[in-house]
Short mmCIF file of C-alpha atoms and ligand atoms in Angstrom, two decimals:
data_model
loop_
_atom_site.label_atom_id
_atom_site.label_comp_id
_atom_site.label_asym_id
_atom_site.label_seq_id
_atom_site.Cartn_x
_atom_site.Cartn_y
_atom_site.Cartn_z
CA MET A 234 -64.25 23.31 44.96
CA GLU A 235 -63.34 19.96 43.39
CA ASN A 236 -64.41 19.68 39.76
CA LYS A 237 -63.38 16.47 38.13
CA SER A 238 -64.19 17.28 34.52
CA MET A 239 -62.04 20.45 34.82
CA LEU A 240 -59.51 18.28 36.24
CA GLN A 241 -59.27 20.23 39.53
CA LEU A 242 -59.13 19.25 43.13
CA SER A 243 -60.46 21.14 45.97
CA ASN A 244 -57.82 23.43 47.99
CA GLU A 245 -58.04 20.82 50.80
CA GLN A 246 -57.19 17.90 48.47
CA MET A 247 -54.48 19.85 46.72
CA ARG A 248 -52.97 20.71 50.13
CA ASN A 249 -53.41 17.02 51.44
CA LEU A 250 -51.65 15.81 48.29
CA GLY A 251 -48.94 18.43 48.13
CA TYR A 252 -48.02 18.07 51.70
CA GLY A 253 -48.43 14.10 51.40
CA VAL A 254 -45.90 14.20 48.57
CA VAL A 255 -43.49 16.62 50.55
CA ASP A 256 -43.67 14.38 53.67
CA LEU A 257 -42.95 11.29 51.58
CA LEU A 258 -39.88 12.83 50.19
CA ILE A 259 -38.72 14.04 53.50
CA GLU A 260 -39.13 10.42 54.76
CA HIS A 261 -37.44 8.84 51.83
CA LEU A 262 -34.40 11.21 52.30
CA ASN A 263 -34.21 10.36 56.18
CA THR A 264 -34.65 6.66 55.77
CA LEU A 265 -32.64 6.10 52.58
CA PRO A 266 -29.35 4.95 54.17
CA GLU A 267 -31.24 2.17 55.96
CA LYS A 268 -32.71 0.82 52.66
CA SER A 269 -30.98 -1.22 50.05
CA PRO A 270 -29.90 0.65 46.88
CA CYS A 271 -30.39 -2.23 44.87
CA GLN A 272 -34.13 -2.75 44.48
CA GLN A 273 -35.01 -4.74 41.33
CA GLY A 274 -38.18 -6.06 40.11
CA GLU A 275 -39.33 -8.92 37.85
CA ARG A 276 -41.46 -8.06 34.82
CA ALA A 277 -44.13 -10.64 35.99
CA SER A 278 -44.46 -9.03 39.41
CA MET A 279 -44.70 -5.41 37.70
CA GLU A 280 -47.32 -6.64 35.49
CA GLN A 281 -49.29 -8.08 38.49
CA LEU A 282 -49.11 -4.69 40.40
CA PHE A 283 -49.82 -2.42 37.39
CA ARG A 284 -51.76 -4.19 34.44
CA GLU A 285 -55.30 -2.96 34.64
CA GLU A 286 -58.07 -1.27 32.57
CA LEU A 287 -57.86 2.31 31.94
CA PRO A 288 -59.39 3.79 35.15
CA LYS A 289 -62.45 5.43 34.21
CA HIS A 290 -63.68 6.88 37.52
CA SER A 291 -61.88 9.09 39.95
CA GLN A 292 -60.12 7.92 43.14
CA ASP A 293 -59.04 9.61 46.21
CA PRO A 294 -55.65 11.21 45.58
CA MET A 295 -54.13 10.01 48.78
CA GLN A 296 -54.98 6.38 48.02
CA VAL A 297 -53.14 6.79 44.59
CA LEU A 298 -50.32 8.45 46.44
CA LYS A 299 -50.03 5.59 48.91
CA ARG A 300 -49.89 3.13 45.91
CA VAL A 301 -47.19 5.14 44.32
CA GLU A 302 -45.24 5.16 47.61
CA LYS A 303 -45.51 1.46 48.00
CA ASP A 304 -45.71 -0.06 44.52
CA VAL A 305 -43.91 2.39 42.49
CA MET A 306 -41.16 3.91 44.72
CA GLY A 307 -40.80 0.52 46.34
CA ASN A 308 -39.58 -0.96 43.10
CA ILE A 309 -36.79 1.44 41.89
CA MET A 310 -33.23 1.35 42.51
CA HIS A 311 -32.04 4.23 44.50
CA LEU A 312 -29.49 6.23 42.57
CA ASP A 313 -29.45 8.90 45.18
CA HIS A 314 -28.52 6.45 47.73
CA PRO A 315 -25.24 6.90 49.53
CA ARG A 316 -24.06 3.45 48.81
CA PHE A 317 -25.03 3.47 45.05
CA PHE A 318 -21.73 3.41 43.33
CA ALA A 319 -22.61 1.88 39.88
CA PHE A 320 -22.90 3.58 36.60
CA VAL A 321 -23.15 7.51 37.43
CA PRO A 322 -25.05 7.96 40.67
CA GLY A 323 -27.73 10.71 40.55
CA PRO A 324 -27.41 12.25 44.22
CA GLY A 325 -30.09 15.01 43.42
CA ASN A 326 -31.05 17.55 46.03
CA PHE A 327 -34.38 18.45 47.62
CA VAL A 328 -34.24 22.28 46.76
CA SER A 329 -34.15 21.14 42.93
CA ALA A 330 -36.84 18.48 43.47
CA MET A 331 -39.19 21.49 44.71
CA ALA A 332 -38.02 23.67 41.78
CA ASP A 333 -39.11 20.82 39.34
CA ALA A 334 -42.52 21.03 41.20
CA LEU A 335 -42.73 24.57 40.62
CA ALA A 336 -41.79 24.54 37.10
CA SER A 337 -44.40 22.04 36.34
CA GLY A 338 -46.85 23.44 38.59
CA PHE A 339 -46.63 26.87 36.79
CA ASN A 340 -46.20 24.74 33.57
CA VAL A 341 -43.45 27.23 32.31
CA PHE A 342 -42.88 27.18 28.61
CA SER A 343 -39.23 27.83 28.02
CA GLY A 344 -39.09 27.74 24.29
CA THR A 345 -39.62 31.51 23.62
CA TRP A 346 -38.86 34.78 25.39
CA MET A 347 -42.37 35.94 24.77
CA GLU A 348 -43.61 33.16 26.77
CA ALA A 349 -40.85 33.00 29.30
CA ALA A 350 -38.97 36.36 29.96
CA ALA A 351 -37.73 35.47 33.44
CA PRO A 352 -37.00 31.73 32.80
CA SER A 353 -35.12 32.51 29.50
CA GLN A 354 -33.13 35.04 31.44
CA ILE A 355 -32.35 32.69 34.16
CA GLU A 356 -31.36 30.07 31.72
CA LEU A 357 -29.05 32.67 30.13
CA VAL A 358 -27.56 33.66 33.55
CA THR A 359 -27.04 30.01 34.66
CA LEU A 360 -25.45 28.97 31.40
CA ASP A 361 -23.17 32.20 31.77
CA TRP A 362 -22.06 30.93 35.21
CA LEU A 363 -21.04 27.34 33.66
CA ARG A 364 -19.35 29.22 30.65
CA SER A 365 -17.29 31.50 32.80
CA ALA A 366 -16.27 28.44 35.06
CA PHE A 367 -14.72 27.13 31.71
CA ASP A 368 -13.17 30.57 30.83
CA MET A 369 -14.95 30.18 27.42
CA PRO A 370 -15.22 33.48 25.51
CA LYS A 371 -18.26 35.58 25.88
CA THR A 372 -19.53 34.66 22.55
CA ALA A 373 -20.15 31.28 23.85
CA GLY A 374 -23.72 30.24 24.73
CA GLY A 375 -25.96 27.16 24.78
CA LEU A 376 -29.03 25.63 26.45
CA PHE A 377 -30.19 23.09 28.88
CA THR A 378 -31.09 19.76 27.38
CA SER A 379 -32.64 16.81 28.67
CA GLY A 380 -29.23 15.16 29.38
CA GLY A 381 -25.81 14.39 28.28
CA SER A 382 -26.89 12.41 25.12
CA ALA A 383 -29.05 15.17 23.94
CA ALA A 384 -26.35 17.70 24.54
CA ASN A 385 -24.00 15.45 22.50
CA LEU A 386 -26.46 15.09 19.79
CA THR A 387 -27.12 18.90 19.57
CA ALA A 388 -23.29 19.54 19.45
CA LEU A 389 -22.63 17.05 16.73
CA ALA A 390 -25.66 18.28 14.63
CA THR A 391 -24.24 21.67 14.97
CA ALA A 392 -20.74 20.57 14.12
CA ARG A 393 -22.28 18.61 11.07
CA HIS A 394 -24.14 21.88 10.05
CA VAL A 395 -21.12 24.27 10.42
CA LYS A 396 -18.52 22.14 8.92
CA LEU A 397 -20.18 19.98 6.45
CA GLY A 398 -23.49 21.68 5.25
CA HIS A 399 -25.00 18.84 3.43
CA GLU A 400 -22.05 17.21 2.19
CA MET A 401 -21.89 14.19 4.62
CA GLU A 402 -20.51 11.55 2.11
CA ARG A 403 -16.87 11.61 2.72
CA ALA A 404 -16.97 13.16 6.39
CA VAL A 405 -15.08 11.46 9.14
CA ALA A 406 -14.91 12.29 12.94
CA TYR A 407 -12.49 10.78 15.46
CA CYS A 408 -12.89 9.72 19.24
CA SER A 409 -11.22 7.20 21.52
CA ASP A 410 -12.52 3.83 22.46
CA GLN A 411 -13.58 5.30 25.91
CA THR A 412 -15.93 7.59 24.41
CA HIS A 413 -19.39 7.35 25.80
CA SER A 414 -21.92 5.35 23.51
CA SER A 415 -24.04 8.50 23.17
CA VAL A 416 -21.53 9.74 20.57
CA ALA A 417 -21.79 6.88 18.34
CA ARG A 418 -25.68 6.91 18.60
CA ALA A 419 -25.60 10.69 17.79
CA PHE A 420 -23.67 9.92 14.68
CA ARG A 421 -26.11 7.26 13.73
CA ILE A 422 -29.12 9.39 14.18
CA LEU A 423 -27.43 12.18 12.17
CA GLY A 424 -27.19 9.56 9.33
CA PHE A 425 -23.45 8.99 9.41
CA ARG A 426 -22.14 5.45 8.27
CA PRO A 427 -20.69 3.56 11.45
CA GLU A 428 -17.15 3.88 9.84
CA GLN A 429 -17.47 7.74 9.71
CA LEU A 430 -16.77 7.79 13.30
CA ARG A 431 -13.06 6.63 13.92
CA THR A 432 -12.62 5.12 17.19
CA LEU A 433 -9.08 5.22 18.06
CA ALA A 434 -7.34 2.92 20.79
CA SER A 435 -6.83 4.82 23.85
CA ASP A 436 -3.45 5.04 25.33
CA ALA A 437 -2.15 3.26 28.45
CA ASP A 438 -4.23 5.85 30.62
CA PHE A 439 -7.40 5.27 28.71
CA LYS A 440 -6.87 8.71 27.01
CA LEU A 441 -7.04 9.76 23.35
CA ASP A 442 -3.76 9.76 21.95
CA PRO A 443 -2.83 12.83 20.03
CA GLN A 444 -0.22 11.09 17.84
CA SER A 445 -2.41 8.40 16.66
CA LEU A 446 -4.95 11.13 15.94
CA ARG A 447 -2.89 13.20 13.95
CA GLN A 448 -1.86 9.90 11.88
CA MET A 449 -5.32 9.05 11.34
CA ILE A 450 -6.45 12.47 10.20
CA GLU A 451 -3.46 12.47 7.63
CA ALA A 452 -4.19 9.06 6.23
CA ASP A 453 -7.88 9.98 5.83
CA LEU A 454 -6.93 13.25 4.15
CA ASN A 455 -4.50 11.19 1.94
CA ALA A 456 -7.51 8.95 1.04
CA GLY A 457 -9.60 11.89 -0.11
CA LEU A 458 -11.88 11.99 3.11
CA GLN A 459 -13.06 14.88 4.88
CA PRO A 460 -12.15 15.01 8.47
CA PHE A 461 -14.42 17.57 10.29
CA CYS A 462 -14.77 16.65 14.01
CA VAL A 463 -12.93 15.40 17.27
CA ILE A 464 -14.71 14.36 20.27
CA ALA A 465 -12.54 14.50 23.47
CA ASN A 466 -13.51 13.60 27.06
CA LEU A 467 -13.48 15.61 30.10
CA GLY A 468 -13.74 12.52 32.44
CA THR A 469 -14.59 9.14 30.66
CA THR A 470 -17.38 7.03 32.15
CA ASN A 471 -15.17 4.01 32.58
CA THR A 472 -12.38 5.44 34.38
CA GLY A 473 -12.63 9.20 34.65
CA ALA A 474 -9.87 9.75 32.25
CA VAL A 475 -9.33 13.20 30.74
CA ASP A 476 -8.07 13.63 27.20
CA PRO A 477 -5.29 15.99 26.50
CA ILE A 478 -7.54 18.90 25.44
CA GLU A 479 -4.84 21.49 24.99
CA THR A 480 -3.01 19.30 22.49
CA LEU A 481 -6.16 18.08 20.81
CA ALA A 482 -7.26 21.71 20.45
CA SER A 483 -4.06 22.65 18.69
CA ILE A 484 -4.44 19.73 16.17
CA CYS A 485 -8.08 20.81 15.59
CA GLN A 486 -6.94 24.28 15.03
CA GLU A 487 -4.34 22.93 12.43
CA PHE A 488 -6.84 20.82 10.41
CA GLN A 489 -9.86 23.01 10.89
CA LEU A 490 -11.87 20.65 12.82
CA TRP A 491 -14.70 21.27 15.41
CA LEU A 492 -13.53 19.88 18.77
CA HIS A 493 -16.38 18.67 20.91
CA ALA A 494 -15.66 18.15 24.61
CA ASP A 495 -18.02 15.51 26.32
CA GLY A 496 -17.94 16.83 29.86
CA ALA A 497 -21.18 14.90 30.85
CA TYR A 498 -19.34 12.97 33.41
CA GLY A 499 -16.48 14.98 34.59
CA GLY A 500 -16.98 18.55 33.50
CA ALA A 501 -18.83 19.75 36.53
CA THR A 502 -15.41 19.41 38.44
CA VAL A 503 -14.32 22.62 36.73
CA LEU A 504 -15.68 24.26 39.97
CA SER A 505 -12.77 22.80 41.86
CA PRO A 506 -9.60 24.55 41.05
CA GLU A 507 -7.48 21.28 41.39
CA THR A 508 -9.55 19.55 38.70
CA LYS A 509 -9.80 22.73 36.56
CA GLU A 510 -6.18 22.26 35.97
CA LEU A 511 -6.85 19.03 34.12
CA PHE A 512 -9.09 20.82 31.71
CA LYS A 513 -6.35 23.24 30.28
CA GLY A 514 -7.47 24.00 26.70
CA ALA A 515 -11.21 23.51 27.34
CA ASP A 516 -11.82 27.30 26.98
CA SER A 517 -10.99 26.90 23.42
CA VAL A 518 -13.20 23.88 22.37
CA ASP A 519 -16.07 24.67 19.94
CA SER A 520 -18.58 22.78 22.08
CA LEU A 521 -18.89 21.25 25.34
CA SER A 522 -21.42 18.99 26.97
CA LEU A 523 -22.22 19.06 30.78
CA ASP A 524 -24.74 17.05 32.79
CA PRO A 525 -26.09 18.75 35.81
CA HIS A 526 -28.18 15.74 36.67
CA LYS A 527 -24.90 14.04 37.41
CA TRP A 528 -22.12 15.87 39.37
CA LEU A 529 -24.13 19.03 39.63
CA PHE A 530 -26.46 17.02 41.88
CA GLN A 531 -29.65 17.78 40.00
CA PRO A 532 -32.75 15.60 39.75
CA TYR A 533 -33.25 14.25 36.20
CA GLU A 534 -33.55 15.64 33.67
CA ILE A 535 -31.00 18.33 32.94
CA GLY A 536 -28.02 18.34 30.52
CA CYS A 537 -26.17 21.29 29.28
CA LEU A 538 -24.38 22.28 25.99
CA LEU A 539 -22.32 25.27 25.44
CA VAL A 540 -21.06 26.21 22.01
CA LYS A 541 -18.14 28.77 21.62
CA ASP A 542 -19.92 30.74 19.00
CA GLN A 543 -23.43 30.49 20.03
CA SER A 544 -24.79 31.89 16.54
CA HIS A 545 -23.54 28.35 15.22
CA LEU A 546 -26.56 26.87 17.22
CA LYS A 547 -29.00 29.30 15.78
CA GLN A 548 -27.67 28.56 12.40
CA ALA A 549 -28.12 24.69 13.06
CA PHE A 550 -31.65 24.96 14.40
CA HIS A 551 -33.42 28.11 13.63
CA ILE A 552 -36.61 27.97 11.61
CA LEU A 553 -39.50 30.33 11.75
CA PRO A 554 -42.81 29.01 10.73
CA GLU A 555 -45.62 31.48 10.24
CA TYR A 556 -47.43 30.45 13.57
CA LEU A 557 -44.49 31.50 15.56
CA GLU A 558 -43.68 34.81 13.82
CA ASP A 559 -45.14 36.94 16.60
CA THR A 560 -42.58 35.42 18.98
CA ALA A 561 -39.67 36.58 16.98
CA GLY A 562 -39.16 39.57 19.36
CA LYS A 563 -36.09 41.90 19.62
CA ASP A 564 -32.67 40.75 18.82
CA GLU A 565 -31.58 40.52 22.46
CA GLU A 566 -34.72 38.36 23.46
CA ILE A 567 -33.37 34.81 23.13
CA ASN A 568 -35.88 32.28 22.03
CA PHE A 569 -34.29 28.90 23.24
CA CYS A 570 -36.29 26.96 20.65
CA ASP A 571 -33.92 28.27 18.13
CA TYR A 572 -30.99 26.76 19.75
CA GLY A 573 -31.71 23.19 19.78
CA PRO A 574 -34.22 20.52 18.56
CA GLN A 575 -37.05 21.38 21.24
CA LEU A 576 -39.90 23.93 20.65
CA THR A 577 -41.74 22.94 23.89
CA ARG A 578 -39.25 22.91 26.72
CA GLY A 579 -39.60 22.87 30.39
CA PHE A 580 -37.96 25.19 32.73
CA ARG A 581 -34.85 23.04 33.58
CA ALA A 582 -32.74 25.94 34.51
CA LEU A 583 -34.89 26.78 37.47
CA LYS A 584 -33.71 23.78 39.70
CA LEU A 585 -30.10 24.39 39.01
CA TRP A 586 -30.29 28.31 39.62
CA MET A 587 -32.56 27.74 42.70
CA SER A 588 -30.03 25.21 44.22
CA LEU A 589 -27.17 27.30 43.48
CA GLN A 590 -29.03 30.27 45.08
CA VAL A 591 -29.99 28.09 48.28
CA PHE A 592 -26.61 26.34 48.77
CA GLY A 593 -24.14 28.54 47.06
CA ALA A 594 -21.39 27.59 44.57
CA ASP A 595 -18.73 27.08 47.40
CA ALA A 596 -21.15 24.13 48.75
CA PHE A 597 -21.25 22.51 45.27
CA LYS A 598 -17.47 22.97 44.96
CA GLU A 599 -16.96 21.07 48.19
CA ALA A 600 -19.50 18.47 47.44
CA ILE A 601 -17.58 17.77 44.36
CA GLU A 602 -14.10 17.84 46.04
CA ARG A 603 -15.58 15.35 48.57
CA GLY A 604 -16.82 12.89 45.81
CA ILE A 605 -13.10 13.09 44.30
CA LYS A 606 -11.63 12.43 47.70
CA LEU A 607 -13.81 9.48 48.40
CA ALA A 608 -12.79 7.56 45.40
CA GLU A 609 -9.16 8.20 46.52
CA SER A 610 -10.02 6.84 49.98
CA ALA A 611 -11.51 3.71 48.38
CA GLU A 612 -8.34 3.34 46.34
CA ILE A 613 -6.32 3.40 49.57
CA MET A 614 -8.52 0.88 51.22
CA ILE A 615 -8.55 -1.51 48.35
CA ARG A 616 -4.84 -1.32 48.04
CA ASP A 617 -4.51 -2.54 51.50
CA LEU A 618 -6.20 -5.76 50.71
CA PRO A 619 -3.76 -8.53 49.53
CA GLN A 620 -6.21 -10.46 47.25
CA TRP A 621 -7.09 -7.31 45.34
CA GLU A 622 -5.70 -4.96 42.73
CA ILE A 623 -6.26 -1.55 41.55
CA THR A 624 -6.90 -1.35 37.82
CA THR A 625 -7.07 2.38 37.42
CA ASP A 626 -6.17 4.85 40.02
CA ALA A 627 -9.11 7.08 41.42
CA GLN A 628 -9.49 10.03 39.19
CA LEU A 629 -12.47 12.24 39.06
CA GLY A 630 -14.69 10.12 41.51
CA VAL A 631 -14.02 6.77 39.77
CA VAL A 632 -11.85 3.97 40.62
CA THR A 633 -11.51 0.65 39.23
CA PHE A 634 -10.45 -2.51 40.72
CA ARG A 635 -10.74 -6.32 40.78
CA ALA A 636 -10.52 -9.35 43.01
CA ARG A 637 -7.40 -11.33 42.42
CA PRO A 638 -7.40 -14.62 44.23
CA GLU A 639 -4.19 -16.31 44.15
CA GLY A 640 -3.52 -18.84 41.27
CA TYR A 641 -6.55 -17.74 39.04
CA SER A 642 -6.11 -17.56 35.26
CA GLU A 643 -7.29 -14.47 33.47
CA LYS A 644 -10.51 -16.26 32.48
CA GLU A 645 -11.11 -17.31 36.07
CA LEU A 646 -10.49 -13.79 37.32
CA ASP A 647 -13.25 -12.38 34.91
CA ALA A 648 -15.69 -14.99 35.93
CA HIS A 649 -14.88 -14.41 39.62
CA ASN A 650 -15.33 -10.73 39.52
CA GLN A 651 -18.49 -11.10 37.42
CA ALA A 652 -19.79 -13.44 40.04
CA LEU A 653 -19.04 -10.90 42.60
CA VAL A 654 -21.31 -8.47 41.07
CA GLU A 655 -24.13 -10.91 41.22
CA ALA A 656 -23.19 -11.58 44.95
CA ILE A 657 -23.26 -7.91 45.83
CA LEU A 658 -26.60 -7.25 44.08
CA GLU A 659 -28.14 -10.20 45.97
CA ASP A 660 -26.48 -8.93 49.19
CA GLY A 661 -28.06 -5.57 48.75
CA TYR A 662 -25.93 -3.42 50.86
CA ALA A 663 -24.27 -1.48 48.08
CA MET A 664 -24.74 -1.07 44.33
CA ILE A 665 -21.69 -1.87 42.23
CA VAL A 666 -21.42 -3.19 38.69
CA SER A 667 -18.74 -4.09 36.54
CA THR A 668 -17.18 -2.75 33.29
CA LYS A 669 -14.42 -3.91 30.90
CA LEU A 670 -11.11 -2.34 30.42
CA ARG A 671 -9.17 -3.95 27.72
CA GLY A 672 -11.27 -6.98 27.78
CA LYS A 673 -10.78 -7.53 31.46
CA THR A 674 -13.81 -7.63 33.80
CA VAL A 675 -13.30 -5.06 36.60
CA LEU A 676 -15.43 -3.42 39.40
CA ARG A 677 -16.11 0.22 39.31
CA LEU A 678 -16.94 2.62 42.13
CA CYS A 679 -18.27 5.93 41.32
CA THR A 680 -18.34 8.18 44.47
CA ILE A 681 -19.75 11.28 43.55
CA ASN A 682 -22.74 11.42 46.14
CA PRO A 683 -21.86 14.00 48.88
CA ARG A 684 -23.88 11.99 51.32
CA THR A 685 -21.73 9.08 51.16
CA SER A 686 -19.63 8.40 54.31
CA VAL A 687 -16.20 7.09 54.70
CA ASP A 688 -17.67 4.29 56.67
CA ASP A 689 -20.21 3.52 53.74
CA LEU A 690 -16.95 2.91 51.65
CA LEU A 691 -15.14 0.84 54.29
CA GLN A 692 -18.27 -1.35 54.99
CA THR A 693 -18.82 -1.81 51.20
CA ILE A 694 -15.21 -2.97 50.69
CA GLU A 695 -15.36 -5.12 53.68
CA ARG A 696 -18.38 -6.93 52.13
CA LEU A 697 -16.69 -7.28 48.87
CA GLU A 698 -13.82 -8.86 50.40
CA GLN A 699 -16.03 -11.18 52.26
CA LEU A 700 -18.15 -12.02 49.28
CA SER A 701 -14.96 -12.70 47.14
CA GLN A 702 -13.56 -15.08 50.03
CA GLN A 703 -16.67 -16.74 50.03
CA LEU A 704 -16.97 -17.30 46.24
CA ALA A 705 -13.22 -18.32 46.15
CA HIS A 706 -13.95 -20.92 48.97
CA LYS A 707 -17.09 -22.22 47.12
CA LYS A 708 -14.90 -22.78 44.01
CA LEU A 709 -12.18 -24.67 45.86
CA MET A 710 -14.95 -26.96 47.44
CA ALA A 711 -16.57 -27.60 43.94
C1 PLP B 66 -19.19 10.81 29.50
C2 PLP B 66 -20.77 10.68 29.28
N1 PLP B 66 -21.17 11.28 28.21
C3 PLP B 66 -22.46 11.40 27.91
C4 PLP B 66 -23.40 10.51 28.75
C5 PLP B 66 -24.84 10.42 28.48
O1 PLP B 66 -25.61 11.34 29.44
P1 PLP B 66 -27.14 11.04 29.73
O2 PLP B 66 -27.12 9.73 30.37
O3 PLP B 66 -27.53 12.14 30.63
O4 PLP B 66 -27.87 11.18 28.43
C6 PLP B 66 -22.93 10.00 29.95
C7 PLP B 66 -23.69 9.19 31.01
O5 PLP B 66 -23.18 8.55 31.78
C8 PLP B 66 -21.58 10.10 30.29
O6 PLP B 66 -20.99 9.54 31.36
#
């Protein structure tokens, strides 16, 4: 029976709505390649669609669903689209979407063992699979977070707690100029001054240079400062570059610094034996961020933090107020609220666990390897075009490149490639944006969607070439 004031639908209404949602998702997945990945919306038209008084009375759930289908989902970019190559795509998968529905349908509270024994155990086991993929010691543990930014913030809060206590005044940390902005934001949130995060110029391959790191640490020590942390990349967002973890780990050991590895973009590729080679030394880092909602194909939101000594997380975050004393439980019963900033936490682990159960880790490994190969194929295709250049080779699913019409100055090249981004957005066939490498505007393809075909890439690159020629022609005629 429907009972509105109890916020309940009838069984029939629940079924209709539930099946309607599932049908909509299946339709979405089946028709996605025919749609444009680039759908954008103006603020004014969104205002027109959604600005209204608070709805006081009930409506037919199927009507509301229809509106969601048309007006909401019709006005988003499709990060799960096989031709979405911008930023970091979010391929997602259906099993995990259903897991999210279950987690919220049962409204699982994953903050304490008392309230979620099985979910806590599943989180422990799933984290342990990731820990062992990196060969981190058994003392390592962590938690699932909302994403990579939250994982980095949690890691750096832990590093600060363990290495500095409350003495932050003279503290300094180090990263390369290719480090994700979430690290600088984390330092800001944690109360450091901007100059306390030393951003070192990356080397020719966009990696953190151990030599300049060592020099900077020594100079800072001589100046009476307190180096405490290094942030390394397991795959930068810009180019997929992997910092020399093993060498950085030995420097950190020598100077007693916390080594945090940001694997939010590339870390998941540890599942492929070939790329695991690149991460040599990652087994000894103090903390490591991963982002399953990127390259482990999970829907938003799920990030992950692993800390070599998981008791450090508890030291940094545990507080037991009187109203939670009954949840303290036995030693072996993990309360995830003690390991990070959230008390109330959703059951994020379920989607990763369930999709690994359904597809198996081999399928994940193959999907990851496919993404790496696709970027390599794109590089080969682009190298074949005379008026284009590769700016960084394909690595970990990222390739950067730019159109290079003859006779253009550097300034004109930047303007031309920027104009290409606008042209491709307008064209709508594929989603590609620019980035800057050493000040140059370049285009970037991130090819981690396992449902991207070689033909998708070929067609996209052909379109880019056509658009570039059209722009060059227009300039000539101007
Ligand atoms: C290397 C790296 N670190 C951190 C992040 C932040 O992750 P999230 O967007 O999940 O907060 C990203 C996102 O692209 C990233 O590429």
